[in-house]
Amino acid sequence: MAEFDPGALALSVSDSDRAQAAAAELVGLHPWVPFDRADTVVVVGGDGYMLHVLHQMLEAGRVVPAYGVNLGTFGFLMNKHRDAGKLLGRIAKARAVMVHPLVMDAVTQGGETHRHCAINEVSLFRETRQTARIEISVNDKVRIKEMTGDGVLVATPAGSTAYNFSANGPILPLDSGLLALTPLSPFRPRRWRGAILPNDSRVTFRVLEPDKRPVSVVADQKEVRDIAEVRVAISEDVRLQLLFDPGHALDDRIVAEQFTF
């Protein structure tokens, strides 16, 4: 297997004390370059910070491979923090995993449209004590006329072990070509536990009784409130690359997570 050529490397570090301390060991190891000149970025922090960096790439329109060093809690999108002196060798042996984000178009009750990308999931939530009432369509066909509950989400394979999993949604292997559609504390339909969809599916949510039962939507870290309709689909044109050490790739973790109790 050919080694990965990272080219010019940038270093991006979260502001946590642990990440800053680890970065101090890395600074002198390599002639790091600014991100706008980098071919690869080393991300030091946790999953949340990795998502932040990936979203920065999407917003800047400049996407490069990202190698994560875990100094957070779970580190599902990261690699283990080990001997700093061996970092460059580990990057050269890393395996690239392609991740396609979701694109969300949210229309508010006032008629404004907001577009955001989500690497993990797009989630709809009730805003008040009133349960949400949501119509769910897939590829322009209504599949559920009225779902009543706390909300509903669409997760990518990369995000299927995050909030989706905690909501009893399925874990999806990265190469499955699937999306998870998972309800949040559903009251009606009482027996509906979600669906697994092909990743070329277009999912539309229409909020019923939005004045009485307002709903917000969150695409990873971006929130839009008082929505009327949300359209979600995979962005086939955008590909993010995450780099993982051999034996610690994301698809391996997805399998392992299903046997963790």
PDB file of C-alpha atoms in Angstrom:
ATOM      1  CA  MET A   1       0.000   0.000   0.000  1.00  0.00           C
ATOM      2  CA  ALA A   2       1.434   3.364  -1.101  1.00  0.00           C
ATOM      3  CA  GLU A   3       2.083   5.919   1.597  1.00  0.00           C
ATOM      4  CA  PHE A   4      -0.077   9.031   1.789  1.00  0.00           C
ATOM      5  CA  ASP A   5       1.704  12.222   0.737  1.00  0.00           C
ATOM      6  CA  PRO A   6       0.301  14.988   2.961  1.00  0.00           C
ATOM      7  CA  GLY A   7       2.145  17.796   1.180  1.00  0.00           C
ATOM      8  CA  ALA A   8       2.181  21.083   3.082  1.00  0.00           C
ATOM      9  CA  LEU A   9       0.738  20.666   6.584  1.00  0.00           C
ATOM     10  CA  ALA A  10      -1.320  23.115   8.638  1.00  0.00           C
ATOM     11  CA  LEU A  11      -2.006  22.777  12.375  1.00  0.00           C
ATOM     12  CA  SER A  12      -5.423  23.648  13.829  1.00  0.00           C
ATOM     13  CA  VAL A  13      -5.836  23.417  17.611  1.00  0.00           C
ATOM     14  CA  SER A  14      -8.877  23.819  19.848  1.00  0.00           C
ATOM     15  CA  ASP A  15      -8.648  26.238  22.761  1.00  0.00           C
ATOM     16  CA  SER A  16      -8.902  23.525  25.442  1.00  0.00           C
ATOM     17  CA  ASP A  17      -5.971  23.276  27.853  1.00  0.00           C
ATOM     18  CA  ARG A  18      -5.266  19.646  26.874  1.00  0.00           C
ATOM     19  CA  ALA A  19      -5.193  20.435  23.170  1.00  0.00           C
ATOM     20  CA  GLN A  20      -2.993  23.489  23.662  1.00  0.00           C
ATOM     21  CA  ALA A  21      -0.523  21.492  25.757  1.00  0.00           C
ATOM     22  CA  ALA A  22      -0.319  18.760  23.102  1.00  0.00           C
ATOM     23  CA  ALA A  23       0.108  21.314  20.332  1.00  0.00           C
ATOM     24  CA  ALA A  24       3.111  22.795  22.145  1.00  0.00           C
ATOM     25  CA  GLU A  25       4.878  19.462  21.527  1.00  0.00           C
ATOM     26  CA  LEU A  26       3.978  19.519  17.833  1.00  0.00           C
ATOM     27  CA  VAL A  27       4.924  23.064  16.911  1.00  0.00           C
ATOM     28  CA  GLY A  28       8.650  22.364  16.556  1.00  0.00           C
ATOM     29  CA  LEU A  29       8.261  19.080  14.684  1.00  0.00           C
ATOM     30  CA  HIS A  30       7.404  20.497  11.289  1.00  0.00           C
ATOM     31  CA  PRO A  31       7.384  23.767   9.310  1.00  0.00           C
ATOM     32  CA  TRP A  32       3.612  24.244   9.531  1.00  0.00           C
ATOM     33  CA  VAL A  33       1.949  26.503   6.973  1.00  0.00           C
ATOM     34  CA  PRO A  34      -1.219  28.641   7.140  1.00  0.00           C
ATOM     35  CA  PHE A  35      -4.390  26.791   6.244  1.00  0.00           C
ATOM     36  CA  ASP A  36      -4.844  28.647   2.949  1.00  0.00           C
ATOM     37  CA  ARG A  37      -1.542  27.131   1.728  1.00  0.00           C
ATOM     38  CA  ALA A  38      -2.001  23.654   3.214  1.00  0.00           C
ATOM     39  CA  ASP A  39      -2.577  20.361   1.414  1.00  0.00           C
ATOM     40  CA  THR A  40      -3.518  18.599   4.669  1.00  0.00           C
ATOM     41  CA  VAL A  41      -4.578  19.853   8.097  1.00  0.00           C
ATOM     42  CA  VAL A  42      -3.793  18.263  11.475  1.00  0.00           C
ATOM     43  CA  VAL A  43      -6.704  18.912  13.842  1.00  0.00           C
ATOM     44  CA  VAL A  44      -5.977  18.718  17.589  1.00  0.00           C
ATOM     45  CA  GLY A  45      -9.030  18.559  19.842  1.00  0.00           C
ATOM     46  CA  GLY A  46     -12.254  16.566  20.004  1.00  0.00           C
ATOM     47  CA  ASP A  47     -15.053  15.584  17.647  1.00  0.00           C
ATOM     48  CA  GLY A  48     -16.787  18.927  18.066  1.00  0.00           C
ATOM     49  CA  TYR A  49     -13.662  20.803  17.055  1.00  0.00           C
ATOM     50  CA  MET A  50     -13.144  18.515  14.049  1.00  0.00           C
ATOM     51  CA  LEU A  51     -16.691  19.312  12.912  1.00  0.00           C
ATOM     52  CA  HIS A  52     -15.915  22.999  13.402  1.00  0.00           C
ATOM     53  CA  VAL A  53     -12.809  22.762  11.185  1.00  0.00           C
ATOM     54  CA  LEU A  54     -14.628  20.758   8.498  1.00  0.00           C
ATOM     55  CA  HIS A  55     -17.397  23.351   8.424  1.00  0.00           C
ATOM     56  CA  GLN A  56     -14.791  26.098   8.112  1.00  0.00           C
ATOM     57  CA  MET A  57     -13.467  24.300   5.032  1.00  0.00           C
ATOM     58  CA  LEU A  58     -16.935  24.043   3.523  1.00  0.00           C
ATOM     59  CA  GLU A  59     -17.645  27.716   4.150  1.00  0.00           C
ATOM     60  CA  ALA A  60     -14.274  28.738   2.698  1.00  0.00           C
ATOM     61  CA  GLY A  61     -14.756  26.522  -0.347  1.00  0.00           C
ATOM     62  CA  ARG A  62     -11.374  24.890   0.228  1.00  0.00           C
ATOM     63  CA  VAL A  63     -11.498  21.270   1.376  1.00  0.00           C
ATOM     64  CA  VAL A  64      -8.303  19.353   2.212  1.00  0.00           C
ATOM     65  CA  PRO A  65      -7.732  16.034   4.024  1.00  0.00           C
ATOM     66  CA  ALA A  66      -7.953  16.256   7.824  1.00  0.00           C
ATOM     67  CA  TYR A  67      -6.040  14.108  10.333  1.00  0.00           C
ATOM     68  CA  GLY A  68      -7.458  14.358  13.837  1.00  0.00           C
ATOM     69  CA  VAL A  69      -5.545  13.960  17.106  1.00  0.00           C
ATOM     70  CA  ASN A  70      -7.979  13.246  19.933  1.00  0.00           C
ATOM     71  CA  LEU A  71      -7.734  15.513  22.964  1.00  0.00           C
ATOM     72  CA  GLY A  72     -11.494  15.549  23.514  1.00  0.00           C
ATOM     73  CA  THR A  73     -13.964  13.106  25.056  1.00  0.00           C
ATOM     74  CA  PHE A  74     -15.020  10.462  22.541  1.00  0.00           C
ATOM     75  CA  GLY A  75     -12.813  11.152  19.531  1.00  0.00           C
ATOM     76  CA  PHE A  76     -14.916   9.151  17.108  1.00  0.00           C
ATOM     77  CA  LEU A  77     -13.658  11.253  14.187  1.00  0.00           C
ATOM     78  CA  MET A  78     -10.118  11.401  15.558  1.00  0.00           C
ATOM     79  CA  ASN A  79      -7.002   9.278  16.047  1.00  0.00           C
ATOM     80  CA  LYS A  80      -5.492   8.432  19.419  1.00  0.00           C
ATOM     81  CA  HIS A  81      -3.055  10.913  20.903  1.00  0.00           C
ATOM     82  CA  ARG A  82       0.288   9.131  20.977  1.00  0.00           C
ATOM     83  CA  ASP A  83       4.002   9.924  20.737  1.00  0.00           C
ATOM     84  CA  ALA A  84       4.155  13.362  19.104  1.00  0.00           C
ATOM     85  CA  GLY A  85       7.468  12.541  17.462  1.00  0.00           C
ATOM     86  CA  LYS A  86       5.849   9.818  15.362  1.00  0.00           C
ATOM     87  CA  LEU A  87       2.997  11.980  14.072  1.00  0.00           C
ATOM     88  CA  LEU A  88       4.385  12.570  10.582  1.00  0.00           C
ATOM     89  CA  GLY A  89       5.031   8.860  10.086  1.00  0.00           C
ATOM     90  CA  ARG A  90       1.488   8.059  11.191  1.00  0.00           C
ATOM     91  CA  ILE A  91       0.041  10.556   8.738  1.00  0.00           C
ATOM     92  CA  ALA A  92       2.062   8.990   5.905  1.00  0.00           C
ATOM     93  CA  LYS A  93       0.479   5.604   6.686  1.00  0.00           C
ATOM     94  CA  ALA A  94      -3.037   6.968   7.191  1.00  0.00           C
ATOM     95  CA  ARG A  95      -6.060   5.757   5.286  1.00  0.00           C
ATOM     96  CA  ALA A  96      -8.462   8.302   3.748  1.00  0.00           C
ATOM     97  CA  VAL A  97     -12.218   7.935   4.292  1.00  0.00           C
ATOM     98  CA  MET A  98     -14.599   9.959   2.114  1.00  0.00           C
ATOM     99  CA  VAL A  99     -17.593  11.600   3.794  1.00  0.00           C
ATOM    100  CA  HIS A 100     -20.424  13.368   1.946  1.00  0.00           C
ATOM    101  CA  PRO A 101     -22.281  15.998   3.993  1.00  0.00           C
ATOM    102  CA  LEU A 102     -26.004  16.654   3.966  1.00  0.00           C
ATOM    103  CA  VAL A 103     -27.364  19.872   2.498  1.00  0.00           C
ATOM    104  CA  MET A 104     -30.315  21.389   4.359  1.00  0.00           C
ATOM    105  CA  ASP A 105     -32.680  24.049   3.041  1.00  0.00           C
ATOM    106  CA  ALA A 106     -34.866  25.374   5.864  1.00  0.00           C
ATOM    107  CA  VAL A 107     -37.781  27.699   5.128  1.00  0.00           C
ATOM    108  CA  THR A 108     -39.009  29.762   8.071  1.00  0.00           C
ATOM    109  CA  GLN A 109     -42.593  30.760   8.761  1.00  0.00           C
ATOM    110  CA  GLY A 110     -41.629  34.204   7.509  1.00  0.00           C
ATOM    111  CA  GLY A 111     -40.570  32.791   4.145  1.00  0.00           C
ATOM    112  CA  GLU A 112     -36.785  33.070   4.561  1.00  0.00           C
ATOM    113  CA  THR A 113     -34.646  30.189   3.273  1.00  0.00           C
ATOM    114  CA  HIS A 114     -31.464  29.159   5.086  1.00  0.00           C
ATOM    115  CA  ARG A 115     -28.997  26.662   3.589  1.00  0.00           C
ATOM    116  CA  HIS A 116     -26.493  24.811   5.779  1.00  0.00           C
ATOM    117  CA  CYS A 117     -24.415  21.637   5.512  1.00  0.00           C
ATOM    118  CA  ALA A 118     -24.390  18.845   8.100  1.00  0.00           C
ATOM    119  CA  ILE A 119     -21.664  16.236   8.402  1.00  0.00           C
ATOM    120  CA  ASN A 120     -23.420  14.295  11.186  1.00  0.00           C
ATOM    121  CA  GLU A 121     -27.144  14.992  11.097  1.00  0.00           C
ATOM    122  CA  VAL A 122     -30.023  17.395  10.512  1.00  0.00           C
ATOM    123  CA  SER A 123     -32.380  17.398  13.514  1.00  0.00           C
ATOM    124  CA  LEU A 124     -35.832  18.936  14.017  1.00  0.00           C
ATOM    125  CA  PHE A 125     -36.914  19.776  17.593  1.00  0.00           C
ATOM    126  CA  ARG A 126     -40.055  21.084  19.240  1.00  0.00           C
ATOM    127  CA  GLU A 127     -39.472  24.580  20.647  1.00  0.00           C
ATOM    128  CA  THR A 128     -42.077  24.529  23.434  1.00  0.00           C
ATOM    129  CA  ARG A 129     -43.840  22.110  25.768  1.00  0.00           C
ATOM    130  CA  GLN A 130     -46.188  21.277  22.875  1.00  0.00           C
ATOM    131  CA  THR A 131     -45.195  18.184  20.906  1.00  0.00           C
ATOM    132  CA  ALA A 132     -44.164  18.740  17.307  1.00  0.00           C
ATOM    133  CA  ARG A 133     -46.429  17.613  14.480  1.00  0.00           C
ATOM    134  CA  ILE A 134     -44.478  16.945  11.291  1.00  0.00           C
ATOM    135  CA  GLU A 135     -45.347  15.570   7.853  1.00  0.00           C
ATOM    136  CA  ILE A 136     -42.528  13.469   6.360  1.00  0.00           C
ATOM    137  CA  SER A 137     -42.017  12.967   2.616  1.00  0.00           C
ATOM    138  CA  VAL A 138     -39.344  10.962   0.800  1.00  0.00           C
ATOM    139  CA  ASN A 139     -38.676  11.779  -2.851  1.00  0.00           C
ATOM    140  CA  ASP A 140     -41.796  13.972  -2.928  1.00  0.00           C
ATOM    141  CA  LYS A 141     -44.061  11.186  -1.709  1.00  0.00           C
ATOM    142  CA  VAL A 142     -45.705  11.590   1.697  1.00  0.00           C
ATOM    143  CA  ARG A 143     -44.697   8.638   3.861  1.00  0.00           C
ATOM    144  CA  ILE A 144     -46.002   9.825   7.232  1.00  0.00           C
ATOM    145  CA  LYS A 145     -48.895  12.280   7.198  1.00  0.00           C
ATOM    146  CA  GLU A 146     -48.380  13.249  10.825  1.00  0.00           C
ATOM    147  CA  MET A 147     -45.556  12.325  13.189  1.00  0.00           C
ATOM    148  CA  THR A 148     -46.139  13.561  16.720  1.00  0.00           C
ATOM    149  CA  GLY A 149     -43.217  13.699  19.146  1.00  0.00           C
ATOM    150  CA  ASP A 150     -40.143  15.655  20.201  1.00  0.00           C
ATOM    151  CA  GLY A 151     -38.762  15.729  16.652  1.00  0.00           C
ATOM    152  CA  VAL A 152     -36.965  13.730  13.983  1.00  0.00           C
ATOM    153  CA  LEU A 153     -33.494  13.581  12.415  1.00  0.00           C
ATOM    154  CA  VAL A 154     -31.644  12.470   9.297  1.00  0.00           C
ATOM    155  CA  ALA A 155     -28.125  11.113   9.897  1.00  0.00           C
ATOM    156  CA  THR A 156     -25.246  10.252   7.593  1.00  0.00           C
ATOM    157  CA  PRO A 157     -23.216   7.066   8.135  1.00  0.00           C
ATOM    158  CA  ALA A 158     -20.477   9.228   9.706  1.00  0.00           C
ATOM    159  CA  GLY A 159     -23.017  10.670  12.128  1.00  0.00           C
ATOM    160  CA  SER A 160     -24.984   7.497  12.751  1.00  0.00           C
ATOM    161  CA  THR A 161     -23.067   6.709  15.958  1.00  0.00           C
ATOM    162  CA  ALA A 162     -23.647  10.194  17.389  1.00  0.00           C
ATOM    163  CA  TYR A 163     -27.048  11.674  18.300  1.00  0.00           C
ATOM    164  CA  ASN A 164     -28.798   9.222  15.974  1.00  0.00           C
ATOM    165  CA  PHE A 165     -27.478   6.252  17.965  1.00  0.00           C
ATOM    166  CA  SER A 166     -28.486   7.777  21.300  1.00  0.00           C
ATOM    167  CA  ALA A 167     -32.006   8.159  19.866  1.00  0.00           C
ATOM    168  CA  ASN A 168     -32.040   4.386  19.109  1.00  0.00           C
ATOM    169  CA  GLY A 169     -31.297   4.902  15.438  1.00  0.00           C
ATOM    170  CA  PRO A 170     -29.292   2.349  13.396  1.00  0.00           C
ATOM    171  CA  ILE A 171     -25.526   2.393  12.990  1.00  0.00           C
ATOM    172  CA  LEU A 172     -24.624   2.617   9.291  1.00  0.00           C
ATOM    173  CA  PRO A 173     -21.306   1.431   7.809  1.00  0.00           C
ATOM    174  CA  LEU A 174     -19.573   4.184   5.844  1.00  0.00           C
ATOM    175  CA  ASP A 175     -19.824   2.353   2.525  1.00  0.00           C
ATOM    176  CA  SER A 176     -23.494   1.422   3.010  1.00  0.00           C
ATOM    177  CA  GLY A 177     -24.844   4.192   0.774  1.00  0.00           C
ATOM    178  CA  LEU A 178     -27.631   4.774   3.308  1.00  0.00           C
ATOM    179  CA  LEU A 179     -29.168   7.448   5.517  1.00  0.00           C
ATOM    180  CA  ALA A 180     -30.907   6.994   8.872  1.00  0.00           C
ATOM    181  CA  LEU A 181     -34.307   8.638   9.416  1.00  0.00           C
ATOM    182  CA  THR A 182     -34.915   8.485  13.167  1.00  0.00           C
ATOM    183  CA  PRO A 183     -37.786   9.877  15.299  1.00  0.00           C
ATOM    184  CA  LEU A 184     -37.114  11.577  18.639  1.00  0.00           C
ATOM    185  CA  SER A 185     -39.438  10.344  21.398  1.00  0.00           C
ATOM    186  CA  PRO A 186     -42.296   9.600  18.972  1.00  0.00           C
ATOM    187  CA  PHE A 187     -45.856   9.492  20.332  1.00  0.00           C
ATOM    188  CA  ARG A 188     -47.580   8.862  16.988  1.00  0.00           C
ATOM    189  CA  PRO A 189     -47.226   6.687  14.962  1.00  0.00           C
ATOM    190  CA  ARG A 190     -46.648   4.724  18.134  1.00  0.00           C
ATOM    191  CA  ARG A 191     -44.859   1.782  16.513  1.00  0.00           C
ATOM    192  CA  TRP A 192     -42.721   3.739  14.054  1.00  0.00           C
ATOM    193  CA  ARG A 193     -39.032   3.462  14.928  1.00  0.00           C
ATOM    194  CA  GLY A 194     -37.591   5.166  11.850  1.00  0.00           C
ATOM    195  CA  ALA A 195     -36.365   4.122   8.422  1.00  0.00           C
ATOM    196  CA  ILE A 196     -33.164   3.384   6.518  1.00  0.00           C
ATOM    197  CA  LEU A 197     -33.054   5.186   3.169  1.00  0.00           C
ATOM    198  CA  PRO A 198     -30.782   5.140   0.094  1.00  0.00           C
ATOM    199  CA  ASN A 199     -28.421   8.090   0.293  1.00  0.00           C
ATOM    200  CA  ASP A 200     -29.815   9.603  -2.905  1.00  0.00           C
ATOM    201  CA  SER A 201     -33.150  10.121  -1.125  1.00  0.00           C
ATOM    202  CA  ARG A 202     -34.615  13.601  -0.760  1.00  0.00           C
ATOM    203  CA  VAL A 203     -36.356  14.017   2.595  1.00  0.00           C
ATOM    204  CA  THR A 204     -38.848  16.829   3.214  1.00  0.00           C
ATOM    205  CA  PHE A 205     -40.328  17.790   6.580  1.00  0.00           C
ATOM    206  CA  ARG A 206     -43.383  20.060   6.755  1.00  0.00           C
ATOM    207  CA  VAL A 207     -44.322  21.476  10.147  1.00  0.00           C
ATOM    208  CA  LEU A 208     -48.024  21.182  10.987  1.00  0.00           C
ATOM    209  CA  GLU A 209     -49.594  23.849  13.212  1.00  0.00           C
ATOM    210  CA  PRO A 210     -46.356  25.886  13.309  1.00  0.00           C
ATOM    211  CA  ASP A 211     -47.935  28.767  15.267  1.00  0.00           C
ATOM    212  CA  LYS A 212     -49.125  26.507  18.074  1.00  0.00           C
ATOM    213  CA  ARG A 213     -46.305  23.949  17.820  1.00  0.00           C
ATOM    214  CA  PRO A 214     -43.131  25.793  16.678  1.00  0.00           C
ATOM    215  CA  VAL A 215     -40.172  23.699  15.528  1.00  0.00           C
ATOM    216  CA  SER A 216     -36.474  24.492  15.116  1.00  0.00           C
ATOM    217  CA  VAL A 217     -33.905  22.672  12.983  1.00  0.00           C
ATOM    218  CA  VAL A 218     -30.198  22.128  13.630  1.00  0.00           C
ATOM    219  CA  ALA A 219     -27.656  21.163  10.965  1.00  0.00           C
ATOM    220  CA  ASP A 220     -24.721  20.027  13.116  1.00  0.00           C
ATOM    221  CA  GLN A 221     -23.994  23.367  14.803  1.00  0.00           C
ATOM    222  CA  LYS A 222     -26.282  25.727  12.848  1.00  0.00           C
ATOM    223  CA  GLU A 223     -29.804  26.368  14.166  1.00  0.00           C
ATOM    224  CA  VAL A 224     -32.823  27.890  12.429  1.00  0.00           C
ATOM    225  CA  ARG A 225     -35.958  28.562  14.490  1.00  0.00           C
ATOM    226  CA  ASP A 226     -39.670  28.769  13.677  1.00  0.00           C
ATOM    227  CA  ILE A 227     -39.437  26.679  10.526  1.00  0.00           C
ATOM    228  CA  ALA A 228     -42.228  25.801   8.119  1.00  0.00           C
ATOM    229  CA  GLU A 229     -40.417  23.281   5.900  1.00  0.00           C
ATOM    230  CA  VAL A 230     -37.038  21.566   5.733  1.00  0.00           C
ATOM    231  CA  ARG A 231     -35.529  19.790   2.721  1.00  0.00           C
ATOM    232  CA  VAL A 232     -32.549  17.473   3.213  1.00  0.00           C
ATOM    233  CA  ALA A 233     -30.366  15.612   0.690  1.00  0.00           C
ATOM    234  CA  ILE A 234     -26.794  14.342   0.353  1.00  0.00           C
ATOM    235  CA  SER A 235     -24.359  16.657  -1.409  1.00  0.00           C
ATOM    236  CA  GLU A 236     -22.709  14.369  -3.947  1.00  0.00           C
ATOM    237  CA  ASP A 237     -20.493  17.202  -5.216  1.00  0.00           C
ATOM    238  CA  VAL A 238     -18.782  17.762  -1.852  1.00  0.00           C
ATOM    239  CA  ARG A 239     -16.351  15.184  -0.483  1.00  0.00           C
ATOM    240  CA  LEU A 240     -14.576  15.525   2.845  1.00  0.00           C
ATOM    241  CA  GLN A 241     -11.535  13.362   3.573  1.00  0.00           C
ATOM    242  CA  LEU A 242     -10.811  12.132   7.078  1.00  0.00           C
ATOM    243  CA  LEU A 243      -7.466  10.404   7.681  1.00  0.00           C
ATOM    244  CA  PHE A 244      -7.220   7.481  10.090  1.00  0.00           C
ATOM    245  CA  ASP A 245      -4.409   5.331  11.406  1.00  0.00           C
ATOM    246  CA  PRO A 246      -4.421   1.746  10.095  1.00  0.00           C
ATOM    247  CA  GLY A 247      -6.766  -0.340  12.233  1.00  0.00           C
ATOM    248  CA  HIS A 248      -8.551   2.734  13.571  1.00  0.00           C
ATOM    249  CA  ALA A 249     -10.556   3.760  10.511  1.00  0.00           C
ATOM    250  CA  LEU A 250     -14.048   5.123  10.944  1.00  0.00           C
ATOM    251  CA  ASP A 251     -15.766   2.125   9.373  1.00  0.00           C
ATOM    252  CA  ASP A 252     -13.929  -0.179  11.810  1.00  0.00           C
ATOM    253  CA  ARG A 253     -15.181   1.949  14.686  1.00  0.00           C
ATOM    254  CA  ILE A 254     -18.734   1.802  13.359  1.00  0.00           C
ATOM    255  CA  VAL A 255     -18.636  -2.002  13.502  1.00  0.00           C
ATOM    256  CA  ALA A 256     -16.978  -2.033  16.943  1.00  0.00           C
ATOM    257  CA  GLU A 257     -19.516   0.422  18.379  1.00  0.00           C
ATOM    258  CA  GLN A 258     -22.307  -2.113  17.824  1.00  0.00           C
ATOM    259  CA  PHE A 259     -20.606  -4.505  20.240  1.00  0.00           C
ATOM    260  CA  THR A 260     -20.028  -1.959  23.017  1.00  0.00           C
ATOM    261  CA  PHE A 261     -22.241  -2.300  26.076  1.00  0.00           C
TER     262      PHE A 261
END
